[in-house]
PDB file of C-alpha atoms in Angstrom:
ATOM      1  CA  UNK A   1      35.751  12.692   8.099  1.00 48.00           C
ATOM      2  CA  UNK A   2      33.361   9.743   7.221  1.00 48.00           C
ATOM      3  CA  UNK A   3      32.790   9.315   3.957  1.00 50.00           C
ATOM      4  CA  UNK A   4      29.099   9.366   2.755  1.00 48.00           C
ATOM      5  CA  UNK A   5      28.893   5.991   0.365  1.00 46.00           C
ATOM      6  CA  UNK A   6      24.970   6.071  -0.048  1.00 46.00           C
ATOM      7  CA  UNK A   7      23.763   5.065  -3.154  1.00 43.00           C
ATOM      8  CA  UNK A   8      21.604   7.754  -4.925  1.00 44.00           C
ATOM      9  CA  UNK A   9      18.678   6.310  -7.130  1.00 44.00           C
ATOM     10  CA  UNK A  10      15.877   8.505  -8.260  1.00 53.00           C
ATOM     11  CA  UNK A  11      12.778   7.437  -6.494  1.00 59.00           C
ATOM     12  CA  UNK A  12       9.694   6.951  -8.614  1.00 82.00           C
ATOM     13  CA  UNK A  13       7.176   9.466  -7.044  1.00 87.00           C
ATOM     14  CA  UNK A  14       4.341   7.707  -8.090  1.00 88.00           C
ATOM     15  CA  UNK A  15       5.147   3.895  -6.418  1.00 91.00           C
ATOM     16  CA  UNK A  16       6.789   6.121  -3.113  1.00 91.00           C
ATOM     17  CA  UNK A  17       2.988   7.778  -2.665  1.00 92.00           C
ATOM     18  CA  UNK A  18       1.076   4.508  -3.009  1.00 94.00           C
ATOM     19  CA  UNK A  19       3.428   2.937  -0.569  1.00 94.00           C
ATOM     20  CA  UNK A  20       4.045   6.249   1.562  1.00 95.00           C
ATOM     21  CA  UNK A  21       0.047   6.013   1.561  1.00 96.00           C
ATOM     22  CA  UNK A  22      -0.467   2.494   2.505  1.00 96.00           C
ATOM     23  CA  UNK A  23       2.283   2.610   5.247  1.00 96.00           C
ATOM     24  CA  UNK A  24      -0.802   4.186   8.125  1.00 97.00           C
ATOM     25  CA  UNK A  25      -3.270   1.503   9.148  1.00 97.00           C
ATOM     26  CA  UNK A  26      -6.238   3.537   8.966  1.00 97.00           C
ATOM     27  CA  UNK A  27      -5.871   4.336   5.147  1.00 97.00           C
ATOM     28  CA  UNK A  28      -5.358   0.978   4.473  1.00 97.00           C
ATOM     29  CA  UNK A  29      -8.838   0.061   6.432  1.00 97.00           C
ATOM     30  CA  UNK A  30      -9.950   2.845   4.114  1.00 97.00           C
ATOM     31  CA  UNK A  31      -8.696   0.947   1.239  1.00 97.00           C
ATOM     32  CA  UNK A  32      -9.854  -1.979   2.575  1.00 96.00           C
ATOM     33  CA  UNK A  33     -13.191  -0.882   3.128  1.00 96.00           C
ATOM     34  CA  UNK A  34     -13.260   0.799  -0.541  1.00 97.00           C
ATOM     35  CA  UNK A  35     -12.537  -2.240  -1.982  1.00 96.00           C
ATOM     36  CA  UNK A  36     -16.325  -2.956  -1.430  1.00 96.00           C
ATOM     37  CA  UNK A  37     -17.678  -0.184  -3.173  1.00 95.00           C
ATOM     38  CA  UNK A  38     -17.775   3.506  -2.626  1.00 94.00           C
ATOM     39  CA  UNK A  39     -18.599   5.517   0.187  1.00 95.00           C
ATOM     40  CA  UNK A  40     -18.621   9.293   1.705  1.00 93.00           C
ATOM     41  CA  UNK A  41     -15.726  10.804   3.981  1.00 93.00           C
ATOM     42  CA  UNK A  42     -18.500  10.396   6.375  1.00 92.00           C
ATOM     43  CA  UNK A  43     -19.059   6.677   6.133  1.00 94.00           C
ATOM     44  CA  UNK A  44     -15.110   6.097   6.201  1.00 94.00           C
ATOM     45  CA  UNK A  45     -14.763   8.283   9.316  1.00 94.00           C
ATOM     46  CA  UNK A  46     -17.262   5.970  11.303  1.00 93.00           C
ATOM     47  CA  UNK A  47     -15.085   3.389  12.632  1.00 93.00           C
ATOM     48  CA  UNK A  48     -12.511   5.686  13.433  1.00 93.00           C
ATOM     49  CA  UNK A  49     -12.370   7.791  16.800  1.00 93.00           C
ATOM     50  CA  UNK A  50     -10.780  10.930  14.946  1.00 93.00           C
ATOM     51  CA  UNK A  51     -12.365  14.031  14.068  1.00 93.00           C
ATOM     52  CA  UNK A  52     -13.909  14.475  10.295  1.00 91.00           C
ATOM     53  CA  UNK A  53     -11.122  17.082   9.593  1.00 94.00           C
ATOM     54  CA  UNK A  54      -8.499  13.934  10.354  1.00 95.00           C
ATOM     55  CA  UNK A  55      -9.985  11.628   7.963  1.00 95.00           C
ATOM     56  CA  UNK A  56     -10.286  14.024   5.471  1.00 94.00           C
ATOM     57  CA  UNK A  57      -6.892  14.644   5.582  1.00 96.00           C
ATOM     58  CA  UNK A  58      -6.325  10.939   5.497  1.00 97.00           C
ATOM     59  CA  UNK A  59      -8.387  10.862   2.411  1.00 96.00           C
ATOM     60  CA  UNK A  60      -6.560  13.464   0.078  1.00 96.00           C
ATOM     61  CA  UNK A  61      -3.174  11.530   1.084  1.00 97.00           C
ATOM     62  CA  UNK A  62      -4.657   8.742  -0.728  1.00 97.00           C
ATOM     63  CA  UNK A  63      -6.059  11.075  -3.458  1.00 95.00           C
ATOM     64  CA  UNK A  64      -2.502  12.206  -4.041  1.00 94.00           C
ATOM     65  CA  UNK A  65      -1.363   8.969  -4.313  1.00 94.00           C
ATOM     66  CA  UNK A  66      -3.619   7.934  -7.073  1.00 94.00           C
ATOM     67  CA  UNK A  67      -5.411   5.205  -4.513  1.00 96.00           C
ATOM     68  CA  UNK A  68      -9.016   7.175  -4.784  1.00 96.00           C
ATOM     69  CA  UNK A  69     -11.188   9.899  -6.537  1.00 94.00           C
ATOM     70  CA  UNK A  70     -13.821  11.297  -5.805  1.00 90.00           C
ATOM     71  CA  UNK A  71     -16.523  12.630  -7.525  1.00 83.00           C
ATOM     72  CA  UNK A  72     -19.883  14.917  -6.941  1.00 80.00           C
ATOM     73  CA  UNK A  73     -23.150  13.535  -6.583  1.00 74.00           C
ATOM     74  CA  UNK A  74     -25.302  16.616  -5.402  1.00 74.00           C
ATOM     75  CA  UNK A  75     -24.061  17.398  -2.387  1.00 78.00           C
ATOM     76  CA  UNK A  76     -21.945  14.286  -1.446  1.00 78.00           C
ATOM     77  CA  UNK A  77     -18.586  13.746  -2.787  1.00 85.00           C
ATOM     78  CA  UNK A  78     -18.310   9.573  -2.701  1.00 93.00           C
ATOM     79  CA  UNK A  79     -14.923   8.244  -2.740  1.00 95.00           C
ATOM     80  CA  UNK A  80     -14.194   5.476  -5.127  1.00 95.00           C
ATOM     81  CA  UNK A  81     -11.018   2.990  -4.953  1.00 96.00           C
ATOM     82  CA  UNK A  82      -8.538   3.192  -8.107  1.00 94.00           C
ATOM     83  CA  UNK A  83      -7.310  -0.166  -8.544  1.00 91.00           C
ATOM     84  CA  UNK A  84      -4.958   0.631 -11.434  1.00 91.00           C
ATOM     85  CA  UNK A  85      -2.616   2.106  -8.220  1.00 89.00           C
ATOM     86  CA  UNK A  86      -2.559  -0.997  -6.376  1.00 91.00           C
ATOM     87  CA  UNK A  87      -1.654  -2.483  -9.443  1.00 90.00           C
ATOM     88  CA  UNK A  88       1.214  -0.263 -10.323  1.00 87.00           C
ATOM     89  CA  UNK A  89       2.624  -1.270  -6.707  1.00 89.00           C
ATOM     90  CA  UNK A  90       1.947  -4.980  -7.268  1.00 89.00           C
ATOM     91  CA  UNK A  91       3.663  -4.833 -10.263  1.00 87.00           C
ATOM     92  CA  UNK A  92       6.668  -3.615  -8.841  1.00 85.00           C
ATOM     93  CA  UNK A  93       6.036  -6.392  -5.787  1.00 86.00           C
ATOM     94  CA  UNK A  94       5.808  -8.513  -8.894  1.00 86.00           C
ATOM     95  CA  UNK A  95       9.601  -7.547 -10.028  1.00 80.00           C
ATOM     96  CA  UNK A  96      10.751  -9.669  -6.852  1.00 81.00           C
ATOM     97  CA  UNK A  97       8.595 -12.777  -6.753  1.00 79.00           C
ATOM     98  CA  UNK A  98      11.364 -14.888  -8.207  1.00 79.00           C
ATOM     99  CA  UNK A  99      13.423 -13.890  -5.352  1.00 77.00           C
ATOM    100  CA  UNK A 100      11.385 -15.075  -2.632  1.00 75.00           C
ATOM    101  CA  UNK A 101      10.224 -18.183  -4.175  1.00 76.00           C
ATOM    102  CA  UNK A 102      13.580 -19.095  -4.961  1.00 77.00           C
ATOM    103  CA  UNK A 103      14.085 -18.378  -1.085  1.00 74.00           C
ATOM    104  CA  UNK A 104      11.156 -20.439  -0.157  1.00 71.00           C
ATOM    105  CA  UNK A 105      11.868 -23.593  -2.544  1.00 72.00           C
ATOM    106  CA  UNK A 106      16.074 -23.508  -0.874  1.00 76.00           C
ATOM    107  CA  UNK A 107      14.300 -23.474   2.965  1.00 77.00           C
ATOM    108  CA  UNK A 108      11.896 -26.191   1.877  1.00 74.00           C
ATOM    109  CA  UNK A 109      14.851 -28.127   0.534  1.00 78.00           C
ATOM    110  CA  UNK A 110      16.883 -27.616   3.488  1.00 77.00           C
ATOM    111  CA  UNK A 111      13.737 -27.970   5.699  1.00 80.00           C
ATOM    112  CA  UNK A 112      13.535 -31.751   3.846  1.00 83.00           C
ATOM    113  CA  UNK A 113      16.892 -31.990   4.368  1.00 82.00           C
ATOM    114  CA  UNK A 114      17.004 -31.885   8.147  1.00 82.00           C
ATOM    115  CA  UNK A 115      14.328 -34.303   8.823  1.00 79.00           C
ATOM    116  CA  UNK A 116      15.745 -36.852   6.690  1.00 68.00           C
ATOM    117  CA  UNK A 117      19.443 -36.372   8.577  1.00 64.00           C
ATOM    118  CA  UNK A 118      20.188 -38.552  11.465  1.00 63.00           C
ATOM    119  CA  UNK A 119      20.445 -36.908  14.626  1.00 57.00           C
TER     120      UNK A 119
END
C-alpha cells in the first residue's frame, strides 16, 4: 500500500477563481480588452470565432471570480473590469517577489562570475 503524504492546505476560494479564471486565453483577452473600458458580451464576442452562448459563459466565469460586473443600461448589460481582483492576486504574487529577486541577483552574480573566470 502506498502511502498518501500530500499535504492538505485549505485553498482560498477567492485567489483559486481569479487564477482558475485567468488560466483560458480568451478571458484573459477579455480582461485585457476590459482594461480599456467597458463593453457588451457582444463587443467581447467579436474577435472570437465562438458562438454568443460561449462567451457568455466565458463571461459569468469571470463574474464568479470577482474579475467583472455588469450592470443594466436599458437594454444592454456592459461589462466593467474589477481591478480590486487583480489586485487581490497580485498581492499574493507580491508574497513571493523576494524570492525571485533573490534568485535573479544569485544568477546575475554567478552570471558575473563566469565571464570574469579564465577558461
Amino acid at each position: 500500500m502506498v502511502e498518501d503524504l500530500t499535504i492538505r492546505v485549505p485553498g482560498d476560494r477567492k485567489l483559486d477563481a481569479v487564477f482558475s479564471a485567468l488560466a483560458d486565453p480568451t478571458r484573459r483577452a477579455m480582461v485585457r480588452r476590459l482594461a480599456s473600458g467597458e463593453a457588451t458580451v457582444g463587443e467581447l464576442a467579436q474577435p472570437f470565432a465562438m458562438s454568443f452562448q460561449a462567451v457568455s459563459k466565458h463571461v459569468h466565469v469571470l463574474e464568479r471570480a470577482g474579475l467583472v460586473s455588469r450592470s443594466r443600461r436599458a437594454q444592454q448589460r456592459p461589462c466593467r473590469l474589477r481591478p480590486e481582483a487583480l489586485a487581490y492576486a497580485s498581492g499574493w504574487l507580491g508574497d513571493y517577489r523576494s524570492l525571485w529577486e533573490t534568485s535573479f541577483v544569485r544568477l546575475d552574480e554567478h552570471l558575473t562570475n563566469q565571464k570574469g573566470s579564465p577558461k
